[in-house]
Short mmCIF file of C-alpha atoms in Angstrom, two decimals:
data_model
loop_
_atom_site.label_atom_id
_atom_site.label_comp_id
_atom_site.label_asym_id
_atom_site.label_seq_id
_atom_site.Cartn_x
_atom_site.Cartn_y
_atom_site.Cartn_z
CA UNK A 1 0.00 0.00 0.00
CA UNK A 2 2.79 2.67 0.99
CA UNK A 3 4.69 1.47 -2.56
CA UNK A 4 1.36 2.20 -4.46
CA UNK A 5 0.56 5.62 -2.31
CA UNK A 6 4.03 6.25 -3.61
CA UNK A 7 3.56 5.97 -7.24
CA UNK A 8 0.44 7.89 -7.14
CA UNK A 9 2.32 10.98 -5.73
CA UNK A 10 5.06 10.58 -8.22
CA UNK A 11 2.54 10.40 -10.81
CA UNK A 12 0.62 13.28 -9.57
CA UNK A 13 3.61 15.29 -9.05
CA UNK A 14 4.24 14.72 -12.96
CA UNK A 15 1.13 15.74 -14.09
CA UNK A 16 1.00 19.18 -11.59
CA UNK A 17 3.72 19.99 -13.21
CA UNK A 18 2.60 19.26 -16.48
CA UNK A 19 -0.27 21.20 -16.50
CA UNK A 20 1.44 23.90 -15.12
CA UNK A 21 3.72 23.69 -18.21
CA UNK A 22 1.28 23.97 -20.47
CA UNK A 23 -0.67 26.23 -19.00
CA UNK A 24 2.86 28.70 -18.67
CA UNK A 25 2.14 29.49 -14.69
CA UNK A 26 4.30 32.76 -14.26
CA UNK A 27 6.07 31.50 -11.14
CA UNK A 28 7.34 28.25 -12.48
CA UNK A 29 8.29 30.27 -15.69
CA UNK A 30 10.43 32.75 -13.70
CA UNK A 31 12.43 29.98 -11.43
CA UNK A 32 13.07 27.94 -14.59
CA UNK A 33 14.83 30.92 -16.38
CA UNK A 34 15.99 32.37 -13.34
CA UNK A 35 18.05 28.99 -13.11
CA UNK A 36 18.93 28.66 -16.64
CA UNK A 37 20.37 31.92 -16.91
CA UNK A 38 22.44 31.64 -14.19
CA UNK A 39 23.63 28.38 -14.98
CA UNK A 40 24.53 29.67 -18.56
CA UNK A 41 26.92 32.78 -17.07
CA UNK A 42 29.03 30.15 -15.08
CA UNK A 43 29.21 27.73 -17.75
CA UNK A 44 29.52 29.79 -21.21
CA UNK A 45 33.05 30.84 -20.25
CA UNK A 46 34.71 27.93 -19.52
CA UNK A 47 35.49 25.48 -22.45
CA UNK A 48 36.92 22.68 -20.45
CA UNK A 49 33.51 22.82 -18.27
CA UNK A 50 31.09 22.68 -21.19
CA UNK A 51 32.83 20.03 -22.75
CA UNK A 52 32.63 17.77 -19.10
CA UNK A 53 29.31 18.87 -19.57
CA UNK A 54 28.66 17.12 -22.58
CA UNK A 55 30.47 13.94 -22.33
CA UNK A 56 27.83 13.44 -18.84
CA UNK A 57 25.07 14.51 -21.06
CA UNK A 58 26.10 11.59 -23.46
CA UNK A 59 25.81 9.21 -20.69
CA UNK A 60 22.54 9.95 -20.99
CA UNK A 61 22.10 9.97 -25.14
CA UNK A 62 19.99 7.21 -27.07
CA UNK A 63 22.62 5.87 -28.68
CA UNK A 64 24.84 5.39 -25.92
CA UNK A 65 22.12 3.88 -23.58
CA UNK A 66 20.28 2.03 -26.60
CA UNK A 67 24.04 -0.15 -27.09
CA UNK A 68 23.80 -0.20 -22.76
CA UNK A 69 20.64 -2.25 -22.50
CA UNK A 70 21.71 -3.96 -25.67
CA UNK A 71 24.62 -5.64 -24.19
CA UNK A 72 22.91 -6.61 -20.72
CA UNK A 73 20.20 -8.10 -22.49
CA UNK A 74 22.36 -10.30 -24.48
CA UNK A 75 24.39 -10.82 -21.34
CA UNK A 76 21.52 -12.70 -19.42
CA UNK A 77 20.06 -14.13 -22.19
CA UNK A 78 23.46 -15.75 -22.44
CA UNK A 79 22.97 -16.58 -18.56
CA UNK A 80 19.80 -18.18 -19.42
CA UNK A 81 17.54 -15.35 -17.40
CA UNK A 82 15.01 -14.29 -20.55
CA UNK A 83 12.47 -12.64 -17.51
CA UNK A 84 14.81 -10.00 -16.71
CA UNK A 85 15.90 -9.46 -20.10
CA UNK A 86 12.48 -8.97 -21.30
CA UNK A 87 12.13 -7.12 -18.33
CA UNK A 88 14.85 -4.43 -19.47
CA UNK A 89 13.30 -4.62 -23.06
CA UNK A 90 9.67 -3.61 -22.08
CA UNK A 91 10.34 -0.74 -19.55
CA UNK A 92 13.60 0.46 -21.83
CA UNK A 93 10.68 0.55 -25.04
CA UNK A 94 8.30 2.34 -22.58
CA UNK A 95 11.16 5.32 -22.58
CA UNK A 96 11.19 5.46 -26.05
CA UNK A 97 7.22 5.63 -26.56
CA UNK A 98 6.89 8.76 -23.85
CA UNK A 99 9.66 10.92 -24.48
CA UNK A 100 8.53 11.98 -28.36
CA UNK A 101 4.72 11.41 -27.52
CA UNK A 102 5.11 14.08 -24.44
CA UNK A 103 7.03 16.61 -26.32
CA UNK A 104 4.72 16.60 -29.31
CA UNK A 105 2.04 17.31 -26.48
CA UNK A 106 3.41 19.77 -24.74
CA UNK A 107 4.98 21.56 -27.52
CA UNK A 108 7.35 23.88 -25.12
CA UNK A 109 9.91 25.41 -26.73
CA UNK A 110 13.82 25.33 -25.71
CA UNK A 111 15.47 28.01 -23.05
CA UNK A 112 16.96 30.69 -24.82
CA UNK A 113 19.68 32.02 -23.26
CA UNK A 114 22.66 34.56 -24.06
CA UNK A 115 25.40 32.25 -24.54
CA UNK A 116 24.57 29.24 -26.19
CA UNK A 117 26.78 26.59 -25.51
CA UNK A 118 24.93 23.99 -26.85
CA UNK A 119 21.91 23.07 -29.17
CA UNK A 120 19.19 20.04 -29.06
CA UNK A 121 16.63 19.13 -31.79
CA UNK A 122 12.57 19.25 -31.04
CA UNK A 123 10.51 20.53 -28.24
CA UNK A 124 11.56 20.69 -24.52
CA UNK A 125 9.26 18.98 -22.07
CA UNK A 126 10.09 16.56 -20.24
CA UNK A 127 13.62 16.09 -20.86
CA UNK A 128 14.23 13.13 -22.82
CA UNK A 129 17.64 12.47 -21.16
CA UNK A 130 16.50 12.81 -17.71
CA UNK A 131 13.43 10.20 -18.09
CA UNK A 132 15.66 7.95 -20.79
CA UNK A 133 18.76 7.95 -17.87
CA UNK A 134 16.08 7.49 -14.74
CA UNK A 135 14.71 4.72 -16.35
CA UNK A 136 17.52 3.05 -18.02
CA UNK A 137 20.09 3.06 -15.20
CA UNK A 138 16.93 2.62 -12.82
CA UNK A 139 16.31 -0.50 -14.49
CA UNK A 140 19.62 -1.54 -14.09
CA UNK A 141 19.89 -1.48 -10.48
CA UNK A 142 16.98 -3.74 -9.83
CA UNK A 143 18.02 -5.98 -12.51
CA UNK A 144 21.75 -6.40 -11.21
CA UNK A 145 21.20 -5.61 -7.37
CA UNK A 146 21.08 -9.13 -6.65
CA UNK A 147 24.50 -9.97 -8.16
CA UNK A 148 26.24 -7.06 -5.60
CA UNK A 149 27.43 -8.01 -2.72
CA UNK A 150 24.64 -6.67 0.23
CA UNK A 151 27.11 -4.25 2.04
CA UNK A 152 27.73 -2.74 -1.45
CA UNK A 153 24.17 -2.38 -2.61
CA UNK A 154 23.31 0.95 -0.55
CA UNK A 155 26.72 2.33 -2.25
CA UNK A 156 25.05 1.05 -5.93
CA UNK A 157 22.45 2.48 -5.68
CA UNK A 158 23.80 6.09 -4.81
CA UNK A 159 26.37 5.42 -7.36
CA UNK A 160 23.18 5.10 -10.19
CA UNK A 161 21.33 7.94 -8.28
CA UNK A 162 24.60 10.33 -8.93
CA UNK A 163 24.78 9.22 -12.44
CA UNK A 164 21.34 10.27 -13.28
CA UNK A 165 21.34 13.52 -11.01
CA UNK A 166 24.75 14.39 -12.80
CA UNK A 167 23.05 13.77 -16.65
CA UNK A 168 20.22 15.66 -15.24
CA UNK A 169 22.24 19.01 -13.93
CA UNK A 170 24.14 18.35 -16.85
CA UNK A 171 21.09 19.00 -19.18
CA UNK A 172 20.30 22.12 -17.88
CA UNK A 173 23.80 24.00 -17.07
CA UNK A 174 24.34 23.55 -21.03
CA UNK A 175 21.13 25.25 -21.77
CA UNK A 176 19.00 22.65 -23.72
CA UNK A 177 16.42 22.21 -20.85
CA UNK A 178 14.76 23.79 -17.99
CA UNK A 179 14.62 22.90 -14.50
CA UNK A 180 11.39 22.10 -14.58
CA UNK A 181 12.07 19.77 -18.23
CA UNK A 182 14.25 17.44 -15.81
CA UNK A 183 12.42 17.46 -12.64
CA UNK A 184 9.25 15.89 -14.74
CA UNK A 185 11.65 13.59 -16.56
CA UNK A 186 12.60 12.33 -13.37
CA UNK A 187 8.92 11.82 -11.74
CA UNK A 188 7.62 10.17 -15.00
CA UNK A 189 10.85 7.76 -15.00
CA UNK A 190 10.42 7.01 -11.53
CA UNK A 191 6.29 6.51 -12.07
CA UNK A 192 6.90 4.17 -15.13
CA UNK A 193 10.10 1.77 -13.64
CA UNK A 194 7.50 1.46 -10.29
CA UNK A 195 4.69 -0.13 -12.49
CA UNK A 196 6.78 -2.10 -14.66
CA UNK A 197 8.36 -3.59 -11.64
CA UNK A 198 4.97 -3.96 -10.12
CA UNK A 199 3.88 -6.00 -13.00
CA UNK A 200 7.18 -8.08 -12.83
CA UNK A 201 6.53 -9.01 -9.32
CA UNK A 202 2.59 -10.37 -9.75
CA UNK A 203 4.42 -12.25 -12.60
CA UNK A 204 6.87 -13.70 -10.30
CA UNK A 205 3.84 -14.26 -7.48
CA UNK A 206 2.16 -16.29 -9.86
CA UNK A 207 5.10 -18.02 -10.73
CA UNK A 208 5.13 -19.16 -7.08
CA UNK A 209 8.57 -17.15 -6.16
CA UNK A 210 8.25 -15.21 -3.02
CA UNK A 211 7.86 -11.45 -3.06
CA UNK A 212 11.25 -9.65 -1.69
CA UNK A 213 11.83 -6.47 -0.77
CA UNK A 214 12.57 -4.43 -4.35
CA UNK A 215 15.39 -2.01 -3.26
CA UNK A 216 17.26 -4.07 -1.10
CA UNK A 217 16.90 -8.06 -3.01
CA UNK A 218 16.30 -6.62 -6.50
CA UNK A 219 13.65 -7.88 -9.13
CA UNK A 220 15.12 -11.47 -9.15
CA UNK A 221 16.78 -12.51 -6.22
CA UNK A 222 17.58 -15.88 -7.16
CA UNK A 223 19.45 -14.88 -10.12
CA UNK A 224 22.68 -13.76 -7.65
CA UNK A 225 24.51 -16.50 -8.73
CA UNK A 226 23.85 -16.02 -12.62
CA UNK A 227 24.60 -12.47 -12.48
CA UNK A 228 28.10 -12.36 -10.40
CA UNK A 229 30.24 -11.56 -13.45
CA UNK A 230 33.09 -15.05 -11.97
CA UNK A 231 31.59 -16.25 -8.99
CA UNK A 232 33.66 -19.37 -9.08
CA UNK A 233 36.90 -18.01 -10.23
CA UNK A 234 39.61 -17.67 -7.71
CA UNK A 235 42.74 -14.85 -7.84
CA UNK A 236 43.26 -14.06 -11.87
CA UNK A 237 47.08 -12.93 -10.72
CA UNK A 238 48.10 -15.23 -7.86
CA UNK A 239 51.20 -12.70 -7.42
CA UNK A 240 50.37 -8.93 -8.39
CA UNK A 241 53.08 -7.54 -7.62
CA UNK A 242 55.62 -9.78 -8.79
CA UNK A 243 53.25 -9.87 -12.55
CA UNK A 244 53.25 -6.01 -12.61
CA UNK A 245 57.19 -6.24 -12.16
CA UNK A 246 57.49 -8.45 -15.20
CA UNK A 247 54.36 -6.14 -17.57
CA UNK A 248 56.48 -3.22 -16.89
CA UNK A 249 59.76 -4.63 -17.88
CA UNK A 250 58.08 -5.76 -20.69
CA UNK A 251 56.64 -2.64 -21.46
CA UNK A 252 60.16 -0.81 -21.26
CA UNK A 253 61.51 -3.52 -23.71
CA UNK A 254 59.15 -3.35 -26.41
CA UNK A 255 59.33 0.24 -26.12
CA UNK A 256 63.38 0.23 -26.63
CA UNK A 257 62.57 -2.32 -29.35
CA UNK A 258 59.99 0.51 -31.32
CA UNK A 259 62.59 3.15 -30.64
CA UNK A 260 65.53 2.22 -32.13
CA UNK A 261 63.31 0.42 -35.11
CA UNK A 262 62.15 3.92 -35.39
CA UNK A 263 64.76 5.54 -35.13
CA UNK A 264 66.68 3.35 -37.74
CA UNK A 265 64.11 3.76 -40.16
CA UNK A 266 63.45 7.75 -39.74
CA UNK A 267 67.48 8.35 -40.76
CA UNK A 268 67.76 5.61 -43.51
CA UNK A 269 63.87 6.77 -44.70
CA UNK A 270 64.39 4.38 -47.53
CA UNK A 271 62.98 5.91 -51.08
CA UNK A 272 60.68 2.84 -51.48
CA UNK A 273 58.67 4.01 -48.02
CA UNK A 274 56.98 7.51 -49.45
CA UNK A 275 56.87 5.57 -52.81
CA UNK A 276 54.22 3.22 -51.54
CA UNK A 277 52.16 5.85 -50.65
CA UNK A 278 52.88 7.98 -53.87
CA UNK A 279 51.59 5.06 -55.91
CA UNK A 280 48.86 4.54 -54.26
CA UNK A 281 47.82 8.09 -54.59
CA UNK A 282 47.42 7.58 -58.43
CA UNK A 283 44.82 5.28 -57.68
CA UNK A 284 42.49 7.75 -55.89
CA UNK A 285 38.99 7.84 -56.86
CA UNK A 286 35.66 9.83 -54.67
CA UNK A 287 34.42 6.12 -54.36
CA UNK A 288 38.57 4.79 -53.28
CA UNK A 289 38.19 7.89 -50.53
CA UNK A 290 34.98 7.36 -49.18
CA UNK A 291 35.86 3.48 -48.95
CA UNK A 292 39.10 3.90 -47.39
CA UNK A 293 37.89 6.64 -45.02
CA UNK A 294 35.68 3.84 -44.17
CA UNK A 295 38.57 1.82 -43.25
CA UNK A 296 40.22 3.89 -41.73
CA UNK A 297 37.48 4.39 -39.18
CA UNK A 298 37.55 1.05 -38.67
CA UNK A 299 41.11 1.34 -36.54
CA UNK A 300 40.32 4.92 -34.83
CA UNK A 301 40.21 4.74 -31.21
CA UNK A 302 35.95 4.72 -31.12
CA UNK A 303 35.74 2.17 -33.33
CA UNK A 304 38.59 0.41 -31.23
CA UNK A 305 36.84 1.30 -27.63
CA UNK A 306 33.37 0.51 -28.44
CA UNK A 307 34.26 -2.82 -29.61
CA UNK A 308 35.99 -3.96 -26.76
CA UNK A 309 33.61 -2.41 -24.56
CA UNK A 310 30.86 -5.05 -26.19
CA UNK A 311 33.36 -8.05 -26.28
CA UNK A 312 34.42 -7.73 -23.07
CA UNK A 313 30.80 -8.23 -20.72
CA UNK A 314 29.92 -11.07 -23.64
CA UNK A 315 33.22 -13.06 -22.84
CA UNK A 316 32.40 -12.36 -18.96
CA UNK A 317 28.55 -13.42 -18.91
CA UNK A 318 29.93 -16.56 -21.36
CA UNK A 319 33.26 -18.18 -19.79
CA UNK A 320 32.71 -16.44 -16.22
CA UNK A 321 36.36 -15.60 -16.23
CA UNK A 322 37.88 -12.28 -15.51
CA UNK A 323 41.44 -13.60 -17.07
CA UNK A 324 40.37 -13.28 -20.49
CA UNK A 325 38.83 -9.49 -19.86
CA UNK A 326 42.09 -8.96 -18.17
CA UNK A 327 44.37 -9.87 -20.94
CA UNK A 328 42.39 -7.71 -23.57
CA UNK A 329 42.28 -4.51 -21.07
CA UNK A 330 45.90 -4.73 -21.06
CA UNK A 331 46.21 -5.10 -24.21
CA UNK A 332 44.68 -1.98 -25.88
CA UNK A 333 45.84 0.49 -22.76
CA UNK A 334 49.85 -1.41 -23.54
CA UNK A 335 49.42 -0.58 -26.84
CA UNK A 336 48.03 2.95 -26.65
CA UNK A 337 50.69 3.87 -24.30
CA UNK A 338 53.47 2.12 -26.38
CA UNK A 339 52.30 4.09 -29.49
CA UNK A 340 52.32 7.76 -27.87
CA UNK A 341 55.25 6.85 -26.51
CA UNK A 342 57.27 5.97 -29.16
CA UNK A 343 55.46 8.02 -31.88
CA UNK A 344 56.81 11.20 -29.75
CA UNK A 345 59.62 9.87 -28.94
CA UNK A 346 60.81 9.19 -32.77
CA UNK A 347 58.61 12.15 -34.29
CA UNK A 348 58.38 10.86 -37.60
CA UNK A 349 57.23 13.28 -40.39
CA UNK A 350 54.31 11.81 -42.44
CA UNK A 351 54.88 10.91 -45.78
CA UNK A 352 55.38 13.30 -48.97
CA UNK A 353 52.02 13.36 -50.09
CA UNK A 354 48.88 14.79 -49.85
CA UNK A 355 47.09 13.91 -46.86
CA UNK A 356 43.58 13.20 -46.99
CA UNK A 357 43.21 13.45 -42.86
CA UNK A 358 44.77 16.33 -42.32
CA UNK A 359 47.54 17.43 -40.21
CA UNK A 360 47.58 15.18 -37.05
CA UNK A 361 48.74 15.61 -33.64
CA UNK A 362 51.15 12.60 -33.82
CA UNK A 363 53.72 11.31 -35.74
CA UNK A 364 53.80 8.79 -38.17
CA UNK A 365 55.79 5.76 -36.36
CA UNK A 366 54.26 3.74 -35.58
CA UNK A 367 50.88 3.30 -37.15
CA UNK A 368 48.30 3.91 -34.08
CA UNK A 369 45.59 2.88 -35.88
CA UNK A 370 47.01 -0.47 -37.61
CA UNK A 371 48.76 -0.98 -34.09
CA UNK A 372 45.32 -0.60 -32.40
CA UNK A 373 43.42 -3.05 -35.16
CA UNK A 374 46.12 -5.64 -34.94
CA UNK A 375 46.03 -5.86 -31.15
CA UNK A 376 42.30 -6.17 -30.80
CA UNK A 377 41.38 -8.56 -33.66
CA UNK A 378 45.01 -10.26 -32.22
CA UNK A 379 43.70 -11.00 -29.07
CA UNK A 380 40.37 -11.89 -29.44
CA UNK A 381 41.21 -14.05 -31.78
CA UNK A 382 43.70 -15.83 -28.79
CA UNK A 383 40.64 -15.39 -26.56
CA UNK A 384 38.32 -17.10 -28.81
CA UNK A 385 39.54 -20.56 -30.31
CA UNK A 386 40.52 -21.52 -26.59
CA UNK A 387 37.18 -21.26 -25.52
CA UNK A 388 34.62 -21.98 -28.63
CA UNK A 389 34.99 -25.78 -30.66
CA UNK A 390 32.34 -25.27 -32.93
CA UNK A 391 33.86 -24.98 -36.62
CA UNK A 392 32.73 -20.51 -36.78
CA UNK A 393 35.32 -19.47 -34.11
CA UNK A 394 37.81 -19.68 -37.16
CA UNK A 395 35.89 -16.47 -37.78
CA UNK A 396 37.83 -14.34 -35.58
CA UNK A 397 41.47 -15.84 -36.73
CA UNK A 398 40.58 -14.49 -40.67
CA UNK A 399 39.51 -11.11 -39.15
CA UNK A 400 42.58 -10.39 -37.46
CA UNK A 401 44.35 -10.94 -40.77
CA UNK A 402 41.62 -8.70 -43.04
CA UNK A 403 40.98 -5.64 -40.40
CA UNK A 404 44.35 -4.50 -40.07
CA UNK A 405 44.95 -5.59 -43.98
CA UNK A 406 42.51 -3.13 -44.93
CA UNK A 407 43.20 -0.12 -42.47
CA UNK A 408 46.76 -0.61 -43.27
CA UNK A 409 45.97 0.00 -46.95
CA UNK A 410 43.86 2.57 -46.20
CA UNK A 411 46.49 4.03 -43.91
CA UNK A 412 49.19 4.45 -46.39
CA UNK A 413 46.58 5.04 -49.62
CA UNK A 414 44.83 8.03 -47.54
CA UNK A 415 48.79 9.72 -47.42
CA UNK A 416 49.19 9.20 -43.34
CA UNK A 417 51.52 5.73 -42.79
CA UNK A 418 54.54 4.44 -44.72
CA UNK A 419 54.77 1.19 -44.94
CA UNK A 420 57.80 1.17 -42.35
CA UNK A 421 55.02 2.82 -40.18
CA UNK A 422 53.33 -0.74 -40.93
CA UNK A 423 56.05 -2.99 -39.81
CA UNK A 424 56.69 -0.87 -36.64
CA UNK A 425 52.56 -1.20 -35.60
CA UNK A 426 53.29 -5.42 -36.37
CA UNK A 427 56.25 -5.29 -34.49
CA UNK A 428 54.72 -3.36 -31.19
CA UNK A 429 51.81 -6.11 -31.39
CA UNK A 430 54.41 -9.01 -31.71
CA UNK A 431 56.50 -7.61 -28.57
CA UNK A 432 53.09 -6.88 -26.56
CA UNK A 433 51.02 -9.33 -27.08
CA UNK A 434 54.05 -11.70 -26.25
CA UNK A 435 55.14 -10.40 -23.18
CA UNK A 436 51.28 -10.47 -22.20
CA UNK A 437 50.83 -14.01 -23.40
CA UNK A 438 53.88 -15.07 -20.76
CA UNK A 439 52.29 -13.06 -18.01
CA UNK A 440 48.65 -13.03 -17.82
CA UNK A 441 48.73 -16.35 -19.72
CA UNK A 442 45.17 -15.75 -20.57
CA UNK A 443 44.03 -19.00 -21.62
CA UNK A 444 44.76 -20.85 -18.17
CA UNK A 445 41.80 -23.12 -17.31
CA UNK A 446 40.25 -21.99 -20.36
CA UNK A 447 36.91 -23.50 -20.32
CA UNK A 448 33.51 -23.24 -23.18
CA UNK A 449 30.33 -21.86 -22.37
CA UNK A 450 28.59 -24.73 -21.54
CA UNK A 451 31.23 -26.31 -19.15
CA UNK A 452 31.41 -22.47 -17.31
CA UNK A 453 27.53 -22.87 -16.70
CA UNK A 454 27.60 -26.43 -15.78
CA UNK A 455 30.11 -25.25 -12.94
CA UNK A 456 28.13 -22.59 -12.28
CA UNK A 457 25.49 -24.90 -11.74
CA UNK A 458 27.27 -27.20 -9.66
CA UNK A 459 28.26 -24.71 -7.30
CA UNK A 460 24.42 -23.24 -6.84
CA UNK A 461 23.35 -27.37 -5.58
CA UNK A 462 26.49 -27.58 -3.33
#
């Protein structure tokens, strides 16, 4: 009774102040431009603050929290929990039915302020951010409060509650919504995760579970076990110390190894290396640009992040192993780290042609982007056929030979790599990967899918 007394205030609160939105009540009308005026002279001349600004707003964006749910849906379908996936698909769709059907109701227009700092498409009320993040990372917590530890939980939950207060200020300090846009984003979130969680539990009632309490068990209590990212695994580095010792040595030696290669091939600079990149300049066609531009995006550090961000939860929720994850972190940050390194270090000029990039802050030894390609595609691929028997895994072998094959050609036919610049991004991912292979040794007690759930399994009867 107290939860449903709840949601009716939340709900009511939401429609007070949507009426008095539409119906432009002079009080609410002064505070909201009272605040986003103010908010606008401490923000507009600071740079660095508008552009914190934004990267918290775009924890809150479509896209980003679209790929979010994406990848936790897949996760416990792959943990065999389709309720809470569905779950997160039904109240997640709920967020994307309200936020344009409001707006196109309301009709309220954007703040106007004297120093824009920032622009949004369509109307203004509610803020599609603040209900999107509310509900999103709302969902969230219930769905993965029974995997946290119970001492932690209180700290989770503040954790998501700063996240969404954060995207929220955020909104309105760059001038794209009003107080009151956010405040109503919030209620209607809050109104819409209570009922679909409502409906969840009467489903889980009649499924004969027991009815726990929501913000302290989660939605699905019983699915701890499945949602503990390795609850079997024991230490991943038996000796830290002693294996940070030996990463860092390694990390000094393939670093002396890319600076005298570069070094050696910056003073011979061989004819042959700009004339790879002069012949393929003859070549160039709007269709050869656009496709190699495509290419090239393939091995740019987004590209590069947002896949390993989405292979690195699937290989947790599949082998239940924090080794793999481990050895692919260290991976890309080793290889970024060699590569700015070493690239300033040597200070290669680009080559002798004309460079369809631009100027760029680094130099060209060694290729960052063919380094970065190389690396990932690398070590999934060593991740992979340890784990997977069926006859596709050989999949991810023939893509770490065509992704860097094409960026590398795009590389030097775009004007930006020679092909020395090639050889020193093969030989930085040789050195690396090799050193990592030694330490981490990421395919100890490698184990398939099926034999990580049938522990998992085994460990839930005992």
């Amino acid at each position: 009774m107290l939860g449903l007394i709840a949601v009716i205030a939340v709900g009511l609160g939401f429609a007070a102040l949507l009426l008095l939105v539409r119906f432009h009540w002079s009080p609410l009308q002064s505070l909201d431009h009272a605040v986003a005026d103010g908010l606008n002279h401490q923000v507009a001349g600071s740079s660095a603050a508008v552009k914190v600004l934004q990267q918290i707003s775009s924890f809150g964006g479509r896209v980003f929290m679209i790929g979010l749910v994406a990848v936790v849906v897949a996760i416990l379908l792959i943990r065999r929990r389709p309720r809470l996936a569905l779950y997160l698909i039904v109240t997640g769709a709920g967020a994307l039915v309200l936020d344009p059907s409001l707006k196109a109701l309301v009709g309220r227009l954007r703040p106007v302020v004297e120093e824009p700092v920032a622009h949004a498409p369509g109307n203004s009320f509610p803020s599609g951010h603040a209900l999107g993040s509310m509900i999103v990372y709302g969902m969230l917590a219930l769905v993965l409060l029974p995997g946290v530890r119970p001492r932690w939980r209180p700290w989770f939950l503040a954790l998501v509650a700063g996240i969404v207060l954060l995207i929220g200020f955020s909104r309105i300090a760059l001038g794209v919504h009003f107080l009151s846009d956010v405040v109503a984003g919030w209620l209607l979130g809050i109104a819409w995760i209570s009922t679909t969680a409502y409906a969840f539990r009467v489903w889980r009632r009649e499924a004969g579970h027991p009815a726990d309490h929501l913000m302290h068990d989660g939605l699905e209590p019983e699915a701890a076990q499945d949602l503990r990212p390795a609850p079997a695994e024991g230490p991943v580095l038996p000796h830290p110390w002693a294996k940070a010792a030996e990463i860092l040595v390694g990390w000094v030696l393939t670093f002396g190894l890319l600076y005298l290669f570069g070094y050696g091939v910056t003073r011979w600079n061989p004819s042959w290396d700009d004339g790879v990149p002069r012949w393929l300049q003859t070549f160039r066609t709007p269709a050869l640009d656009d496709l190699s531009w495509w290419w090239s995006k393939a091995g740019d550090t987004h590209a590069i992040l947002a896949i390993s961000l989405v292979f690195c939860p699937l290989a947790l929720a599949l082998w239940r192993q924090w080794r793999p994850v481990l050895f692919l972190a260290l991976t890309m940050v080793g290889e970024l780290t060699l590569f700015l390194t070493s690239a300033a270090a040597v200070d290669r000029p680009r080559p002798g042609v004309e460079q369809l990039d631009g100027h760029m802050p680094t130099s060209s030894f060694p290729s960052g982007h063919i380094a970065a390609t190389i690396c990932l595609w690398t070590a999934i691929a060593i991740i992979v056929m340890a784990r997977v028997r069926q006859p596709w895994r050989w999949i991810f072998p023939v893509l770490a030979v065509l992704m860097p094959l094409g960026v590398a050609l795009s590389r030097m036919y775009r004007g930006m790599h020679h092909p020395t610049d090639v050889l020193g991004a093969m030989l930085l991912t040789a050195a690396w990967l090799t050193v990592l292979w030694w330490t981490v040794r990421p395919n100890a007690r490698a184990v398939t899918a099926t034999e990580a759930a049938l522990e998992n399994r085994q460990m839930v009867v005992a």
